[in-house]
Structure formats: structure tokens, C-alpha cells
Coordinates of C-alpha atoms in Angstrom, one line a residue:
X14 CA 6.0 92.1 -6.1
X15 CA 7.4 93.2 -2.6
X16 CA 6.7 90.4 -0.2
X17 CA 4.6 90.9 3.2
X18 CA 6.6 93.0 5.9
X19 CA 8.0 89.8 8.4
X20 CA 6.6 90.1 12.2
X21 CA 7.4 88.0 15.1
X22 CA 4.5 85.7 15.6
X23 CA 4.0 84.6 19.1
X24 CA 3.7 80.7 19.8
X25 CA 3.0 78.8 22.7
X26 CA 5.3 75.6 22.0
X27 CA 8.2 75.3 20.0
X28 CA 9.8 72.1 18.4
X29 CA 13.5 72.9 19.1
X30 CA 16.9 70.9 18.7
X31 CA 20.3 72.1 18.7
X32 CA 21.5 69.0 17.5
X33 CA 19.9 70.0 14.0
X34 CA 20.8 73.5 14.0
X35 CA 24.5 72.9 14.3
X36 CA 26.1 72.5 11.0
X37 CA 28.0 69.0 10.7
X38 CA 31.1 70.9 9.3
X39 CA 31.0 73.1 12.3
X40 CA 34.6 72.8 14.4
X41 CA 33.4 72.0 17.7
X42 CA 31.8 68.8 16.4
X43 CA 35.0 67.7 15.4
X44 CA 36.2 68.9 19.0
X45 CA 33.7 67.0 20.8
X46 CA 34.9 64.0 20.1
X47 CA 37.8 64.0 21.4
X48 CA 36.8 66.1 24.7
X49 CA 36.5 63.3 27.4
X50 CA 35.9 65.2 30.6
X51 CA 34.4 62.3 32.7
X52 CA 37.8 62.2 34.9
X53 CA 37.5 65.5 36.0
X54 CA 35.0 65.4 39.3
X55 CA 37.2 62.2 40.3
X56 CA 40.0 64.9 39.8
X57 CA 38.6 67.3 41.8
X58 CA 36.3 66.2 44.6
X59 CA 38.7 66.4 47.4
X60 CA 38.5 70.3 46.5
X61 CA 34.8 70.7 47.3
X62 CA 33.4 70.6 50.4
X63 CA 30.8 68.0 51.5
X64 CA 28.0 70.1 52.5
X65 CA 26.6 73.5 51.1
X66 CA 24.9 74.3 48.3
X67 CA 26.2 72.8 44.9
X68 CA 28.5 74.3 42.6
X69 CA 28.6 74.9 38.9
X70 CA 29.7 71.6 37.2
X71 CA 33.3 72.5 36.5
X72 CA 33.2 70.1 33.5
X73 CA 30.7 73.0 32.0
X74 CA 33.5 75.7 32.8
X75 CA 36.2 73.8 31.4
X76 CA 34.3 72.9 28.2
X77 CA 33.3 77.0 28.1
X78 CA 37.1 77.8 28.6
X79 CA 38.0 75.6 25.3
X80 CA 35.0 77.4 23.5
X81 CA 37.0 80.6 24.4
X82 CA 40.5 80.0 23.3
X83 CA 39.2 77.9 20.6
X84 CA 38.0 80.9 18.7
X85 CA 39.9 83.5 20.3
X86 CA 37.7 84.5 23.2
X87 CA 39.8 86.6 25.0
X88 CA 36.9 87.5 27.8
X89 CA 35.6 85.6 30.4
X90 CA 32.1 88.5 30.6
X91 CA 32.0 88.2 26.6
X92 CA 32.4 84.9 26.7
X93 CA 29.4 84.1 28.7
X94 CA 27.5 86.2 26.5
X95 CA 28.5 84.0 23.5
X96 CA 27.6 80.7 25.0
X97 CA 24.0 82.3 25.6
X98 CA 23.6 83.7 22.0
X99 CA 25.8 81.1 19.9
X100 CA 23.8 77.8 19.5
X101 CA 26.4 76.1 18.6
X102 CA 28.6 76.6 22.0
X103 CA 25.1 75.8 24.1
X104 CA 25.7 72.4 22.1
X105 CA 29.3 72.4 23.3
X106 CA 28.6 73.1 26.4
X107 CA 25.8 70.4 27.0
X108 CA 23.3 73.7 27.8
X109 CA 19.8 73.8 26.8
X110 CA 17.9 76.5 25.4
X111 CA 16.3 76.9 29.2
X112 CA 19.5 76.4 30.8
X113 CA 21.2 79.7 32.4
X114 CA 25.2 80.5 31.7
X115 CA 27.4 80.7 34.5
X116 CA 28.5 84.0 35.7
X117 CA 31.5 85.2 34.8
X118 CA 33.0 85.7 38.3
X119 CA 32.6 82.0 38.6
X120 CA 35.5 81.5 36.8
X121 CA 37.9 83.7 38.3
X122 CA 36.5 82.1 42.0
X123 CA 37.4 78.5 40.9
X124 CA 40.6 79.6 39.1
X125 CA 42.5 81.2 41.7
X126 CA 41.3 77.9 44.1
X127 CA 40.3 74.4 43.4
X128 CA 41.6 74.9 39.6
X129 CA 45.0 75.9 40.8
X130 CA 45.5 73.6 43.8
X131 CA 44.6 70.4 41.9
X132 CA 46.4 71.6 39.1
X133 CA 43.2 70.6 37.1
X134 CA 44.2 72.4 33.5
X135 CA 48.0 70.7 33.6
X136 CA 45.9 67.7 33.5
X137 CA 43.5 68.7 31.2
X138 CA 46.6 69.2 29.1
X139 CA 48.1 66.3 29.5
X140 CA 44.9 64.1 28.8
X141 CA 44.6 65.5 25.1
X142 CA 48.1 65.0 24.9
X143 CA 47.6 61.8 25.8
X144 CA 45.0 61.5 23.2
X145 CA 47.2 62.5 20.5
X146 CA 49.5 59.6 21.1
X147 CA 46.1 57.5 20.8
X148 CA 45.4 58.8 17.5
X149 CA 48.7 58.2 16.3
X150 CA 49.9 62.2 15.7
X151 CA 53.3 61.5 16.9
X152 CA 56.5 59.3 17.1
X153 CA 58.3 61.1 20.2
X154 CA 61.4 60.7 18.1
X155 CA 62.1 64.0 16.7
X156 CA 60.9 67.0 18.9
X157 CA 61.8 70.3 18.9
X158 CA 61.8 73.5 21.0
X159 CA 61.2 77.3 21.0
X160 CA 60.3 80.1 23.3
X161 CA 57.8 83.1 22.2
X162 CA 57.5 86.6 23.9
X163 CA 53.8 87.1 25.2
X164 CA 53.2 90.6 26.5
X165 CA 52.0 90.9 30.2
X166 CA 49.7 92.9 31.6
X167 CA 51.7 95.9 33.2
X168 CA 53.0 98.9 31.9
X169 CA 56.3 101.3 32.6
X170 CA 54.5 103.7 34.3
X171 CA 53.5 101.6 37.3
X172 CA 57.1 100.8 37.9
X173 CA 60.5 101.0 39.5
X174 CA 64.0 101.0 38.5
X175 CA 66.3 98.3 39.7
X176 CA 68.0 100.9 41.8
X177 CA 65.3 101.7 43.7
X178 CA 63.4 98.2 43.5
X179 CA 63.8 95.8 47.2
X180 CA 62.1 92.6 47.2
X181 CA 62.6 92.5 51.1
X182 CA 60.4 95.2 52.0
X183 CA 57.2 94.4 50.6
X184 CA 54.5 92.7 53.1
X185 CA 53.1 89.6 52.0
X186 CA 50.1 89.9 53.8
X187 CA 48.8 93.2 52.5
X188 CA 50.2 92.4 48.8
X189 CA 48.0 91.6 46.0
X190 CA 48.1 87.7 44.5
X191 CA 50.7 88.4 41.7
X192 CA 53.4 90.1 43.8
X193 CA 52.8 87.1 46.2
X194 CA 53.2 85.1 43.6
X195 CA 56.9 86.2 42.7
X196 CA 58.0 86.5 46.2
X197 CA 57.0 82.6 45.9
X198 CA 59.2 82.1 42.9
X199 CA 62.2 83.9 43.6
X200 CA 64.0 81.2 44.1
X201 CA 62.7 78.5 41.5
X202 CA 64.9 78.7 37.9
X203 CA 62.4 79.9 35.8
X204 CA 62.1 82.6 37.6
X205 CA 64.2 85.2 40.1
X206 CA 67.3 81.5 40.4
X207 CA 67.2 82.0 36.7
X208 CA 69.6 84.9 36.9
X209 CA 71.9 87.4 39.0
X210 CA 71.3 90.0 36.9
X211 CA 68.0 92.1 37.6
X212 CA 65.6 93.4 35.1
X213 CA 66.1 97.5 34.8
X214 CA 62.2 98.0 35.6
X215 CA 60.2 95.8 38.0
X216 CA 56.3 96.3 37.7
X217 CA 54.2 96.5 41.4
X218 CA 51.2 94.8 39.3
X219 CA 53.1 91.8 38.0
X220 CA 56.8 91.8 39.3
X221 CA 57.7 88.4 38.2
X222 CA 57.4 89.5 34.4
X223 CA 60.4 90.7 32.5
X224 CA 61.3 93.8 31.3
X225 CA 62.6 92.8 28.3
X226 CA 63.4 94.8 24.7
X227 CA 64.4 91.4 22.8
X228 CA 61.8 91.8 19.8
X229 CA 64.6 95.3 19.0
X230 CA 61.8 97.5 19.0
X231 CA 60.4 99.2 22.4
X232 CA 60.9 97.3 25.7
X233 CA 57.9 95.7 27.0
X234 CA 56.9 93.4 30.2
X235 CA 56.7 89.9 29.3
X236 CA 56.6 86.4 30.1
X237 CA 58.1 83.4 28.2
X238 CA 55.8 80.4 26.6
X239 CA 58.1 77.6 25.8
X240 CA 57.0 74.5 23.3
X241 CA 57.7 71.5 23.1
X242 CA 56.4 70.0 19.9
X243 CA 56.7 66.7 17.8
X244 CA 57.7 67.5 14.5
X245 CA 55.5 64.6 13.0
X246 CA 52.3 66.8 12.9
X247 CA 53.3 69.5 15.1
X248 CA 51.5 68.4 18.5
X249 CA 52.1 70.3 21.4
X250 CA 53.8 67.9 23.8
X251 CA 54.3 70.1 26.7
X252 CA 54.6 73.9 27.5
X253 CA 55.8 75.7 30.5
X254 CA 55.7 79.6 31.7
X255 CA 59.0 81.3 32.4
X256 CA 60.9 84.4 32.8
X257 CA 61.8 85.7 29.1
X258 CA 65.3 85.3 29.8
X259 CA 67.5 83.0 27.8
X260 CA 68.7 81.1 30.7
X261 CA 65.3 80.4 32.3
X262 CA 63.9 79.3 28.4
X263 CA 67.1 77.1 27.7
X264 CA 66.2 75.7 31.4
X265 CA 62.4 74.8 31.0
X266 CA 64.2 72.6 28.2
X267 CA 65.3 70.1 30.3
X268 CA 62.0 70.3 32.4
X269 CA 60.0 69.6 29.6
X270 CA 61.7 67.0 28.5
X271 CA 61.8 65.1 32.1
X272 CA 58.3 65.6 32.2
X273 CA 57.2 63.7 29.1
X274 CA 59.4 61.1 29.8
X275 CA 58.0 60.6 33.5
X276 CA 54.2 60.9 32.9
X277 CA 54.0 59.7 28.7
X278 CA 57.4 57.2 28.9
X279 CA 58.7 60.1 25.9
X280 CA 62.4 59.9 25.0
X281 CA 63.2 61.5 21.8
X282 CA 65.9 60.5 19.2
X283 CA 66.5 64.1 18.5
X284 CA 66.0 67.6 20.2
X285 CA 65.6 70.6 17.0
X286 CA 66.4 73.9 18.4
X287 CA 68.2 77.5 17.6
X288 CA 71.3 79.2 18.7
X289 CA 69.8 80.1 21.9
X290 CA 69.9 76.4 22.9
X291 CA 73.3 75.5 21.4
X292 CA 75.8 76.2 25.2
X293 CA 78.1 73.6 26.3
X294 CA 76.1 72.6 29.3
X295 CA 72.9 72.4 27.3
X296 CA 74.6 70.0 24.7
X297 CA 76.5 67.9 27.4
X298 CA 72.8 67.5 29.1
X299 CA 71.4 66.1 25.8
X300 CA 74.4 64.1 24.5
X301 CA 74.7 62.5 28.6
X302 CA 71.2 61.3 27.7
X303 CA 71.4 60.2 24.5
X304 CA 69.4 63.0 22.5
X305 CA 70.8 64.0 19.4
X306 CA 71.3 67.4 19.4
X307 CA 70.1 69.1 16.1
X308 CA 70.8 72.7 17.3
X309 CA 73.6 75.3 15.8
X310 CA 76.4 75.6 18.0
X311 CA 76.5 79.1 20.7
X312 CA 80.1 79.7 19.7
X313 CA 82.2 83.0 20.5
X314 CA 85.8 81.8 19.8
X315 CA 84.9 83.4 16.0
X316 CA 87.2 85.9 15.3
X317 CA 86.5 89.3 12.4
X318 CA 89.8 90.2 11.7
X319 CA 90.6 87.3 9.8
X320 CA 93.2 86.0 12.0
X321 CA 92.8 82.1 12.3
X322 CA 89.7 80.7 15.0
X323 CA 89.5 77.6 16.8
X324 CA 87.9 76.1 14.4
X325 CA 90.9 75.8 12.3
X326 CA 93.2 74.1 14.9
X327 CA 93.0 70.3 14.9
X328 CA 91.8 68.2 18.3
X329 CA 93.5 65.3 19.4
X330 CA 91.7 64.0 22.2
X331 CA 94.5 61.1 22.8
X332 CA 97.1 63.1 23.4
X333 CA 94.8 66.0 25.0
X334 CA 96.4 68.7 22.5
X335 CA 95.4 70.6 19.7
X336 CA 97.4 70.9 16.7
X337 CA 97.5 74.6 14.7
X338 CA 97.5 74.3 10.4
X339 CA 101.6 74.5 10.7
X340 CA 101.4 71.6 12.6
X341 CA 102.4 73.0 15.9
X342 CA 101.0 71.5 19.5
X343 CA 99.1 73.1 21.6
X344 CA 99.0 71.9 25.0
X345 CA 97.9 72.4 28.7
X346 CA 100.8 71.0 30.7
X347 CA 104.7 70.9 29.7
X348 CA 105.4 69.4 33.1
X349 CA 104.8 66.4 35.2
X350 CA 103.2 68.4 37.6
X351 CA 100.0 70.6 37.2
X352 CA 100.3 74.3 37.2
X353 CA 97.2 76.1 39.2
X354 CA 97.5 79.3 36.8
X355 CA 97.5 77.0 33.8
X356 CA 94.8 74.8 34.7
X357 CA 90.9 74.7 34.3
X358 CA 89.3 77.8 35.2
X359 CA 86.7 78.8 37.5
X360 CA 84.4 78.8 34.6
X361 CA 85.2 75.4 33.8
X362 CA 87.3 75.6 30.3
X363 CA 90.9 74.5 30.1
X364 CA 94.0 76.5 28.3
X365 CA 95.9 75.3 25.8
X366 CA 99.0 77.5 24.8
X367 CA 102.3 76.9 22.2
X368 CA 106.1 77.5 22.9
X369 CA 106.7 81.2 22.6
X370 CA 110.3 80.4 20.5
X371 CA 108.3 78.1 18.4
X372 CA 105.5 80.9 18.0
X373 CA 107.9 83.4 17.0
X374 CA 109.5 81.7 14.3
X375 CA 106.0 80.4 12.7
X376 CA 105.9 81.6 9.1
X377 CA 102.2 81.6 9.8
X378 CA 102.0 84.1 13.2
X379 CA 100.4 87.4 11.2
X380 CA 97.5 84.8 10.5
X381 CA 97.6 83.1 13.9
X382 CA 98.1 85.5 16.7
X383 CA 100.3 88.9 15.4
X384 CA 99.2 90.7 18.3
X385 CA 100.4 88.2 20.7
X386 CA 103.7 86.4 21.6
X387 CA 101.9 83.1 21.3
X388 CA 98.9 81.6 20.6
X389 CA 96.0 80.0 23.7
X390 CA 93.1 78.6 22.7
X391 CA 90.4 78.0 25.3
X392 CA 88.7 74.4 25.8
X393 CA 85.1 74.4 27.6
X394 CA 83.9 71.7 29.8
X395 CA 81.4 70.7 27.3
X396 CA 83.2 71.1 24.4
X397 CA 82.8 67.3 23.3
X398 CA 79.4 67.7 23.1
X399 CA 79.5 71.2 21.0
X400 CA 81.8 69.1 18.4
X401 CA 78.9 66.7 18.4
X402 CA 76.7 69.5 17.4
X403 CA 79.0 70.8 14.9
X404 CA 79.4 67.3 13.1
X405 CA 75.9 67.1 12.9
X406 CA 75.5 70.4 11.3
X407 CA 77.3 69.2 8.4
X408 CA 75.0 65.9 7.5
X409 CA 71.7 66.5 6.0
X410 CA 69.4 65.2 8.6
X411 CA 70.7 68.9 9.8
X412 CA 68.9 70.4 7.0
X413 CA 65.9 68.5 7.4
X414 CA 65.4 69.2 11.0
X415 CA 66.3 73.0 10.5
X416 CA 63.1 73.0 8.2
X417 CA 60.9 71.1 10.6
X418 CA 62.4 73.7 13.5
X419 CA 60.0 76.1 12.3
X420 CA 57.0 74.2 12.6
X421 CA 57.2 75.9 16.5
X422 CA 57.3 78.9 14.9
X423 CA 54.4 78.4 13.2
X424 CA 52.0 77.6 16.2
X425 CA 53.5 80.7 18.3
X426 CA 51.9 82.5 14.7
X427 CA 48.7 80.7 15.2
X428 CA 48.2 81.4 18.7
X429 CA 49.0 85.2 18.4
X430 CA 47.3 85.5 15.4
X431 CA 44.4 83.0 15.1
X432 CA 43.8 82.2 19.1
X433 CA 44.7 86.1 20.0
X434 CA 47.0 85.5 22.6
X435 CA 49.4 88.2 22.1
X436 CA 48.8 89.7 25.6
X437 CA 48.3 88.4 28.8
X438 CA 44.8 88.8 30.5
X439 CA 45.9 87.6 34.1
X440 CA 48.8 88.2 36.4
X441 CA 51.5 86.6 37.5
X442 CA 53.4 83.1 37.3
X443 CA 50.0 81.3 37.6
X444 CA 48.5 83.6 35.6
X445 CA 50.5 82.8 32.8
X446 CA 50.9 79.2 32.8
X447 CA 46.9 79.0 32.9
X448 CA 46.9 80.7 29.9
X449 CA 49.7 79.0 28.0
X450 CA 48.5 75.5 29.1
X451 CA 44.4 76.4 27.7
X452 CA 45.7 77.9 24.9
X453 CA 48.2 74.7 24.0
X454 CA 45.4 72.4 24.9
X455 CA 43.1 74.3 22.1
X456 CA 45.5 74.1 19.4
X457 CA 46.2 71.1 20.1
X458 CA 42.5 70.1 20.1
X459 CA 42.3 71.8 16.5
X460 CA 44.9 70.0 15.4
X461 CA 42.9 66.7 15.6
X462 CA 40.2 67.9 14.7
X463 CA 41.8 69.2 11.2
X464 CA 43.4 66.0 10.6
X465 CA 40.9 63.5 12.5
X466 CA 37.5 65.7 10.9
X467 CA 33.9 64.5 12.2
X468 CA 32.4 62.5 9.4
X469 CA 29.7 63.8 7.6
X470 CA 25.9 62.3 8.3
X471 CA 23.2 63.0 5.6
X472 CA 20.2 64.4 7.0
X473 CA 17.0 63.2 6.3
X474 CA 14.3 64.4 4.0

């Protein structure tokens, strides 16, 4: 029998809790507990003024932000509509069934001020990073390291060639916040310091990002997010925003790694990385500071014609020669005196070259050099620490850590995928860091809330 049509039925007074209407399996419980906001008015009350009327309690924007990139969010207007429909982000959010949602242009006020200038989400960070270490997540003795390409907001067609593109003619004053932005950072090394060579298209909306065709498909403008992870369980440990340029990722290396050291005490055993991380000066950095440097070597001194490489000529370090597979030396000086043209370069290798009678008469010269009247081999400045690398490539700690390497591959998949952060929203350097830094403090947030679950309570009858 077809039941009685359902109508609303008007009542005076309700009997209403959100704690019983959110399921104890829901994620955000798990969250909550390790969401400590208590530090953050101390954090920012030299921002707000002492009169006036009262702001919105920024510790109810932050926990709406983490609701946001939590589950992929990717508007601040939609996401206030979520809090007021979703019951279970009112609980989050320590908001009532009576209590109104923030607008969403509250967000972008305190953002682009008090936010930024107290650098309130780096330590927002940095606490659940700090939490992590609490729990027990990670060692700090293996880490590893990776860059991901996240699209900005700008397009081609509001653009300029290089050609045509000056720096030195735009007007601070009448310039929007992202181009004042990059006149700010062209002279910090993530940025315009990282290179000499300028992009071939500068966007007017967001100049600082990089035109960049890396991903061998269509050139796009982009910013770099760079990891830095424990391998353990995968934590986040720090990330930074840079110019998605290999120098300005291989150099936000180093800044990461003399970050967690100053605020957590952090000094890993080993550093996991790929090619892109394997130059001399990268691996003289690491082996100067006694990090083990799991990364493959950047090597160029390979050679396809089959003709004998670098690799096969012996070093001897005491006698500051090499020795080819005939058994012939190589070396830099003949004389007691040192010869300028012979000498280190101005790019800091050394040259190390045979006699040209004994090159000629080597059985071996078709396979060595049969081009040539004699044989050079180049030496880098850091070339003892790229042997380093190389002898560790052959152990299999190697292989381990070449496995555990893509571990930061697999949370650049989660946040494009899962957190949908495969474009940017806002502009500029600031822009992007804001975003990288929420969207590594939510990951890492439901990391410990995967392995550190709420426990279930039984409800009663």
C-alpha cells in the first residue's frame, strides 16, 4: 500500500545536535584532533587594531580554509555555501545552526593583509609539522625531494614576447598586486636571480610565472611547488613556491633543508632525489654537510659513438692524474710552473690532456679519441662529490631509496587529483605559496588522520 505523501510540518522548537549528526567515521573528526588553533590570536594580535568594531575570528577562517582544500574546495563563494549547508563542516568550524558564515570577501581582505604580513599559514604549516614529529610519523633521516608543475592563472593571449617585454618601464604605483609582486622578486633566486635567461612570453596578469613547455605537450604559465618529504610515512616536511625553472627548484633544495634544520633541529642522513638534482655544486652542498646524496648523477661527458667516456679512465687523486685503460696518464701540468691556458677554467673544471707522441702510437686511439691528436678529459670542481654519487648508485640502499623517491610523486598525484590543485586560483609569488603551503598542510593533516583514525564511540540506545 502506497504510504502517505510526506509534508513539511511546522514546529516551534527543535531538539538539535550536530555532535550526533556527524558520523564518527566522518574525516574531519579525525582532523579535529589534531587541529590546535589556540596560538593563532597570540600570532596575530599585533595585526589588529585596538579599537573598531570586531573582526571575524580568524581561527573560524583558517579552520574553513582546511575544510576547503581538505575536500578539494577550490572556491572561496562555494565554499561558504558548503559550511552553511554541510553539517558536518558547521561542526568543524565550531558554527551553530543560528550562527551566520563569513562572507566570502573576508577572506581575500585578511589574506592579502594580516595573513600575509604575519606569515600566519607558514606557521600554520609548521605547527602540524610539528605535530607529526609528536606523533612519531617521521625519523628526519631519509628525506627526499621533487618539484611539480602547477598551472597559473594567465594565458598566452594576455602576453608579451621577450623581445618586446621591459621590466623597467612599468609603474609600481598604478600596477596591480601580482606585477608588484615580481618587480619585488626579481632579485630573490627563486625567482627573476634564478636565471639570465628570460622566459619567451611574460604574462601582464602574473609576470613572475613561467612560461614553460616542460610537460612536452603545449607550453603553459606555471609556477613550481617543491616537497620536501620524509620517506617514513610520507609527511610533508616543508614546501616552497618557485619559478619552474630547474635552477630555482634545485635551489629551494637547499632552502628547505636549512629551514627544517633551524626551526625543527632536522638534519637528514640522506637526501633522495632525480637527475635534475644530481650537478656538481648541488652534490658538493650535500656531501660539505654530511647528507648522503641518493640522487643519479647530471653527467654530460657520455659519449654515442662508442668512443671511450670518462667513466672509463681511472682517477688517482694522489698523484692528481687520470689513468686511460692502456695505462697512459693524464695530467694537468708537465711543468713546474702553471700554465694559465691549461689551468682551471672560468667555469671551474680543470683539463687533463696525454702526450700527443704517446697518443699517436696508442694501439687503442680509434677507441679513445680518432678524431683528435690526443685525448683531454675535463674535471669539475665538484667532481669528488659526483663520484660520491656514483659509488652510491652501485649499493643497494640506492635501489631502496629510488623506490621510496616516488613517494613525492605520489602526493603531487593526490593533490592534483584528490585536493584539485592542478591550477592556480590566485596570482603571483604570494599567491602561490598560500596555496601550496594550505594545500601541504591538508595532506598532511590527512595523513594523520589515515594513520592516527578517531576511535570509534558506541552510541547509546
Amino acid at each position: 500500500m502506497m504510504g502517505p505523501r510526506q509534508e513539511a510540518q511546522p514546529a516551534l522548537f527543535y531538539e538539535f545536535s550536530l555532535e550526533d549528526h556527524v558520523p564518527q567515521d566522518h574525516l574531519l573528526r579525525s582532523i579535529d584532533r589534531f587541529v590546535n588553533l589556540s596560538r593563532i590570536r597570540g600570532h596575530l594580535a599585533e595585526f589588529y587594531s585596538h579599537t573598531g568594531r570586531p573582526s571575524v575570528d580568524p581561527e573560524l577562517l583558517i579552520r574553513m580554509l582546511l575544510v576547503g582544500y581538505c575536500f578539494g574546495i577550490r572556491s572561496e563563494r562555494r565554499l561558504c555555501e558548503e559550511v552553511h549547508l554541510n553539517l558536518a563542516y558547521r561542526w568543524f568550524c565550531r558554527l551553530d545552526l543560528s550562527d551566520r558564515v563569513p562572507d566570502h570577501s573576508t577572506f581575500s581582505k585578511n589574506r592579502h593583509g594580516r595573513f600575509r604580513e604575519s606569515e600566519l599559514l607558514r606557521h600554520l604549516f609548521e605547527v602540524i609539522v610539528a605535530r607529526c614529529i609528536a606523533e612519531g610519523l617521521f625519523s628526519g633521516q631519509r628525506m627526499a625531494v621533487d618539484a611539480s608543475l602547477i598551472e597559473a592563472d594567465a594565458n598566452k593571449q594576455n602576453s608579451t614576447p621577450k623581445e618586446e617585454w621591459d621590466a623597467e618601464r612599468i609603474d609600481p604605483v598604478d600596477a596591480p598586486r601580482a606585477v608588484r609582486e615580481y618587480l619585488d622578486t626579481l632579485d630573490q633566486a627563486a625567482f627573476g636571480a634564478a636565471s639570465e635567461v628570460r622566459p619567451k612570453f611574460t604574462s601582464h596578469s602574473d609576470p613572475a610565472s613561467q612560461w614553460t613547455a616542460a610537460r612536452k605537450g603545449p607550453a603553459f604559465f606555471s609556477y613550481s611547488d617543491n616537497y620536501l618529504i620524509d620517506t617514513d610515512h610520507g609527511v610533508i616536511v616543508d614546501v616552497e613556491a618557485t619559478r619552474s625553472i630547474r635552477q630555482a627548484e634545485v635551489g629551494s633544495t637547499k632552502t628547505m633543508l636549512d629551514r627544517v634544520k633551524d626551526r625543527f633541529g632536522l638534519h637528514p642522513e640522506r637526501l633522495i632525489a632525480d637527475t635534475a638534482y644530481g650537478t656538481g655544486p648541488m652534490l658538493g652542498w650535500l656531501v660539505e654537510r654530511k647528507i648522503t646524496p641518493h640522487i643519479p648523477v647530471f653527467d654530460k661527458s657520455g659519449r654515442s659513438d662508442g668512443t671511450w667516456t670518462r667513466a672509463d679512465f681511472e682517477w688517482d687523486a694522489e698523484n692528481d692524474q687520470y689513468i686511460c685503460p692502456e695505462g697512459h696518464e693524464l695530467k694537468q701540468f708537465r711543468r713546474n710552473y702553471s700554465d694559465p691556458n691549461r689551468g682551471p677554467t672560468d667555469k671551474g673544471t680543470a683539463r687533463y690532456r696525454v702526450l700527443k707522441e704517446v697518443c699517436q702510437a696508442c694501439p687503442s686511439k680509434a677507441k679513445c679519441c680518432p678524431n683528435a691528436d690526443a685525448r683531454k678529459i675535463t674535471r669539475e670542481e665538484h667532481e669528488d662529490a659526483r663520484q660520491v654519487a656514483r659509488d652510491i648508485s652501485k649499493t643497494d640502499q640506492y635501489v631502496i631509496s629510488m623506490r621510496l623517491r616516488k613517494k613525492v610523486e605520489m602526493l603531487f598525484a593526490h593533490l592534483k587529483r584528490i585536493l584539485g590543485l592542478g591550477r592556480l586560483r590566485l596570482r603571483g609569488p604570494s599567491g602561490a605559496n598560500d596555496e601550496f603551503l594550505l594545500a601541504s598542510t591538508a595532506q598532511n593533516l590527512r595523513k594523520l588522520a589515515k594513520i592516527l583514525p578517531a576511535p570509534q564511540q558506541t552510541r547509546n540506545a
